[in-house]
Amino acid sequence: MAEMSPGTALRELQHAQSALRKARELLRVARSDPDASPRAFKLGWEGLRLAHKILASIPVEAAQEAVLTKHLAVSRYATALLVRLRRLQRKESGPFEDDDAGFLEGEE
Protein backbone atom coordinates (compact mmCIF):
# COMPACT_ATOMS: atom_id res chain seq x y z
CA MET A 1 0.00 0.00 0.00
CA ALA A 2 1.41 3.37 -1.01
CA GLU A 3 1.88 6.00 1.64
CA MET A 4 -0.60 8.85 1.70
CA SER A 5 0.81 12.27 0.97
CA PRO A 6 -0.34 15.36 2.88
CA GLY A 7 -2.05 16.58 -0.30
CA THR A 8 -3.99 13.35 -0.65
CA ALA A 9 -4.90 13.49 3.04
CA LEU A 10 -6.28 17.01 2.58
CA ARG A 11 -8.35 15.88 -0.41
CA GLU A 12 -9.73 12.97 1.61
CA LEU A 13 -10.60 15.30 4.47
CA GLN A 14 -12.36 17.63 2.00
CA HIS A 15 -14.37 14.62 0.81
CA ALA A 16 -15.34 13.80 4.41
CA GLN A 17 -16.40 17.38 5.07
CA SER A 18 -18.46 17.40 1.90
CA ALA A 19 -20.32 14.26 3.01
CA LEU A 20 -21.02 15.87 6.38
CA ARG A 21 -22.24 19.06 4.72
CA LYS A 22 -24.71 17.11 2.56
CA ALA A 23 -26.00 15.29 5.63
CA ARG A 24 -26.49 18.57 7.43
CA GLU A 25 -28.49 19.94 4.49
CA LEU A 26 -30.79 16.93 4.73
CA LEU A 27 -31.34 17.66 8.40
CA ARG A 28 -32.48 21.17 7.49
CA VAL A 29 -35.03 19.64 5.12
CA ALA A 30 -36.14 17.22 7.84
CA ARG A 31 -36.92 20.13 10.16
CA SER A 32 -39.59 21.39 7.78
CA ASP A 33 -40.75 17.95 6.58
CA PRO A 34 -41.15 15.39 9.40
CA ASP A 35 -41.63 12.59 6.85
CA ALA A 36 -38.03 13.12 5.74
CA SER A 37 -36.63 12.56 9.24
CA PRO A 38 -35.89 8.81 9.00
CA ARG A 39 -34.13 9.23 5.66
CA ALA A 40 -32.20 12.26 6.93
CA PHE A 41 -31.11 10.33 10.02
CA LYS A 42 -29.95 7.35 7.96
CA LEU A 43 -28.02 9.45 5.46
CA GLY A 44 -26.59 11.59 8.24
CA TRP A 45 -25.37 8.49 10.01
CA GLU A 46 -23.77 7.21 6.80
CA GLY A 47 -22.04 10.57 6.34
CA LEU A 48 -20.72 10.35 9.88
CA ARG A 49 -19.54 6.79 9.34
CA LEU A 50 -17.69 7.78 6.18
CA ALA A 51 -16.12 10.81 7.82
CA HIS A 52 -14.82 8.79 10.76
CA LYS A 53 -13.46 6.14 8.42
CA ILE A 54 -11.54 8.81 6.50
CA LEU A 55 -10.34 10.50 9.70
CA ALA A 56 -8.99 7.18 10.96
CA SER A 57 -7.24 6.37 7.68
CA ILE A 58 -4.86 9.36 7.73
CA PRO A 59 -1.37 7.98 8.45
CA VAL A 60 1.03 9.71 10.80
CA GLU A 61 3.39 10.41 7.87
CA ALA A 62 0.77 12.76 6.37
CA ALA A 63 0.12 14.58 9.65
CA GLN A 64 1.49 18.00 8.77
CA GLU A 65 0.16 21.33 10.08
CA ALA A 66 -2.46 21.81 7.34
CA VAL A 67 -3.67 18.22 7.64
CA LEU A 68 -3.94 18.43 11.43
CA THR A 69 -5.89 21.68 11.20
CA LYS A 70 -8.30 20.25 8.62
CA HIS A 71 -8.60 17.02 10.62
CA LEU A 72 -9.65 19.04 13.66
CA ALA A 73 -12.19 21.02 11.62
CA VAL A 74 -13.76 17.87 10.18
CA SER A 75 -13.86 16.27 13.64
CA ARG A 76 -15.68 19.27 15.08
CA TYR A 77 -18.12 19.31 12.16
CA ALA A 78 -18.78 15.59 12.69
CA THR A 79 -19.44 16.18 16.38
CA ALA A 80 -21.90 18.97 15.58
CA LEU A 81 -23.70 16.67 13.13
CA LEU A 82 -23.84 13.90 15.72
CA VAL A 83 -25.49 16.27 18.21
CA ARG A 84 -28.11 17.18 15.60
CA LEU A 85 -28.72 13.52 14.75
CA ARG A 86 -29.22 12.78 18.44
CA ARG A 87 -31.76 15.58 18.72
CA LEU A 88 -33.58 14.29 15.66
CA GLN A 89 -33.67 10.77 17.07
CA ARG A 90 -34.95 11.95 20.43
CA LYS A 91 -37.75 13.98 18.82
CA GLU A 92 -38.87 10.93 16.85
CA SER A 93 -39.04 8.94 20.08
CA GLY A 94 -41.67 11.30 21.42
CA PRO A 95 -41.66 13.93 24.15
CA PHE A 96 -38.57 13.97 26.29
CA GLU A 97 -37.05 15.74 29.22
CA ASP A 98 -33.74 17.52 28.86
CA ASP A 99 -31.60 14.90 30.56
CA ASP A 100 -28.42 16.92 29.97
CA ALA A 101 -29.54 19.68 32.32
CA GLY A 102 -28.52 17.83 35.49
CA PHE A 103 -25.19 16.85 33.98
CA LEU A 104 -24.39 20.42 33.09
CA GLU A 105 -25.10 21.53 36.63
CA GLY A 106 -22.74 18.90 38.06
CA GLU A 107 -25.39 16.35 39.04
CA GLU A 108 -25.39 12.75 37.91
Coordinates of C-alpha atoms in Angstrom, one line a residue:
M1 CA 0.0 0.0 0.0
A2 CA 1.4 3.4 -1.0
E3 CA 1.9 6.0 1.6
M4 CA -0.6 8.8 1.7
S5 CA 0.8 12.3 1.0
P6 CA -0.3 15.4 2.9
G7 CA -2.1 16.6 -0.3
T8 CA -4.0 13.3 -0.6
A9 CA -4.9 13.5 3.0
L10 CA -6.3 17.0 2.6
R11 CA -8.4 15.9 -0.4
E12 CA -9.7 13.0 1.6
L13 CA -10.6 15.3 4.5
Q14 CA -12.4 17.6 2.0
H15 CA -14.4 14.6 0.8
A16 CA -15.3 13.8 4.4
Q17 CA -16.4 17.4 5.1
S18 CA -18.5 17.4 1.9
A19 CA -20.3 14.3 3.0
L20 CA -21.0 15.9 6.4
R21 CA -22.2 19.1 4.7
K22 CA -24.7 17.1 2.6
A23 CA -26.0 15.3 5.6
R24 CA -26.5 18.6 7.4
E25 CA -28.5 19.9 4.5
L26 CA -30.8 16.9 4.7
L27 CA -31.3 17.7 8.4
R28 CA -32.5 21.2 7.5
V29 CA -35.0 19.6 5.1
A30 CA -36.1 17.2 7.8
R31 CA -36.9 20.1 10.2
S32 CA -39.6 21.4 7.8
D33 CA -40.8 17.9 6.6
P34 CA -41.2 15.4 9.4
D35 CA -41.6 12.6 6.9
A36 CA -38.0 13.1 5.7
S37 CA -36.6 12.6 9.2
P38 CA -35.9 8.8 9.0
R39 CA -34.1 9.2 5.7
A40 CA -32.2 12.3 6.9
F41 CA -31.1 10.3 10.0
K42 CA -30.0 7.3 8.0
L43 CA -28.0 9.4 5.5
G44 CA -26.6 11.6 8.2
W45 CA -25.4 8.5 10.0
E46 CA -23.8 7.2 6.8
G47 CA -22.0 10.6 6.3
L48 CA -20.7 10.3 9.9
R49 CA -19.5 6.8 9.3
L50 CA -17.7 7.8 6.2
A51 CA -16.1 10.8 7.8
H52 CA -14.8 8.8 10.8
K53 CA -13.5 6.1 8.4
I54 CA -11.5 8.8 6.5
L55 CA -10.3 10.5 9.7
A56 CA -9.0 7.2 11.0
S57 CA -7.2 6.4 7.7
I58 CA -4.9 9.4 7.7
P59 CA -1.4 8.0 8.4
V60 CA 1.0 9.7 10.8
E61 CA 3.4 10.4 7.9
A62 CA 0.8 12.8 6.4
A63 CA 0.1 14.6 9.6
Q64 CA 1.5 18.0 8.8
E65 CA 0.2 21.3 10.1
A66 CA -2.5 21.8 7.3
V67 CA -3.7 18.2 7.6
L68 CA -3.9 18.4 11.4
T69 CA -5.9 21.7 11.2
K70 CA -8.3 20.2 8.6
H71 CA -8.6 17.0 10.6
L72 CA -9.6 19.0 13.7
A73 CA -12.2 21.0 11.6
V74 CA -13.8 17.9 10.2
S75 CA -13.9 16.3 13.6
R76 CA -15.7 19.3 15.1
Y77 CA -18.1 19.3 12.2
A78 CA -18.8 15.6 12.7
T79 CA -19.4 16.2 16.4
A80 CA -21.9 19.0 15.6
L81 CA -23.7 16.7 13.1
L82 CA -23.8 13.9 15.7
V83 CA -25.5 16.3 18.2
R84 CA -28.1 17.2 15.6
L85 CA -28.7 13.5 14.8
R86 CA -29.2 12.8 18.4
R87 CA -31.8 15.6 18.7
L88 CA -33.6 14.3 15.7
Q89 CA -33.7 10.8 17.1
R90 CA -35.0 12.0 20.4
K91 CA -37.7 14.0 18.8
E92 CA -38.9 10.9 16.8
S93 CA -39.0 8.9 20.1
G94 CA -41.7 11.3 21.4
P95 CA -41.7 13.9 24.2
F96 CA -38.6 14.0 26.3
E97 CA -37.1 15.7 29.2
D98 CA -33.7 17.5 28.9
D99 CA -31.6 14.9 30.6
D100 CA -28.4 16.9 30.0
A101 CA -29.5 19.7 32.3
G102 CA -28.5 17.8 35.5
F103 CA -25.2 16.8 34.0
L104 CA -24.4 20.4 33.1
E105 CA -25.1 21.5 36.6
G106 CA -22.7 18.9 38.1
E107 CA -25.4 16.4 39.0
E108 CA -25.4 12.7 37.9

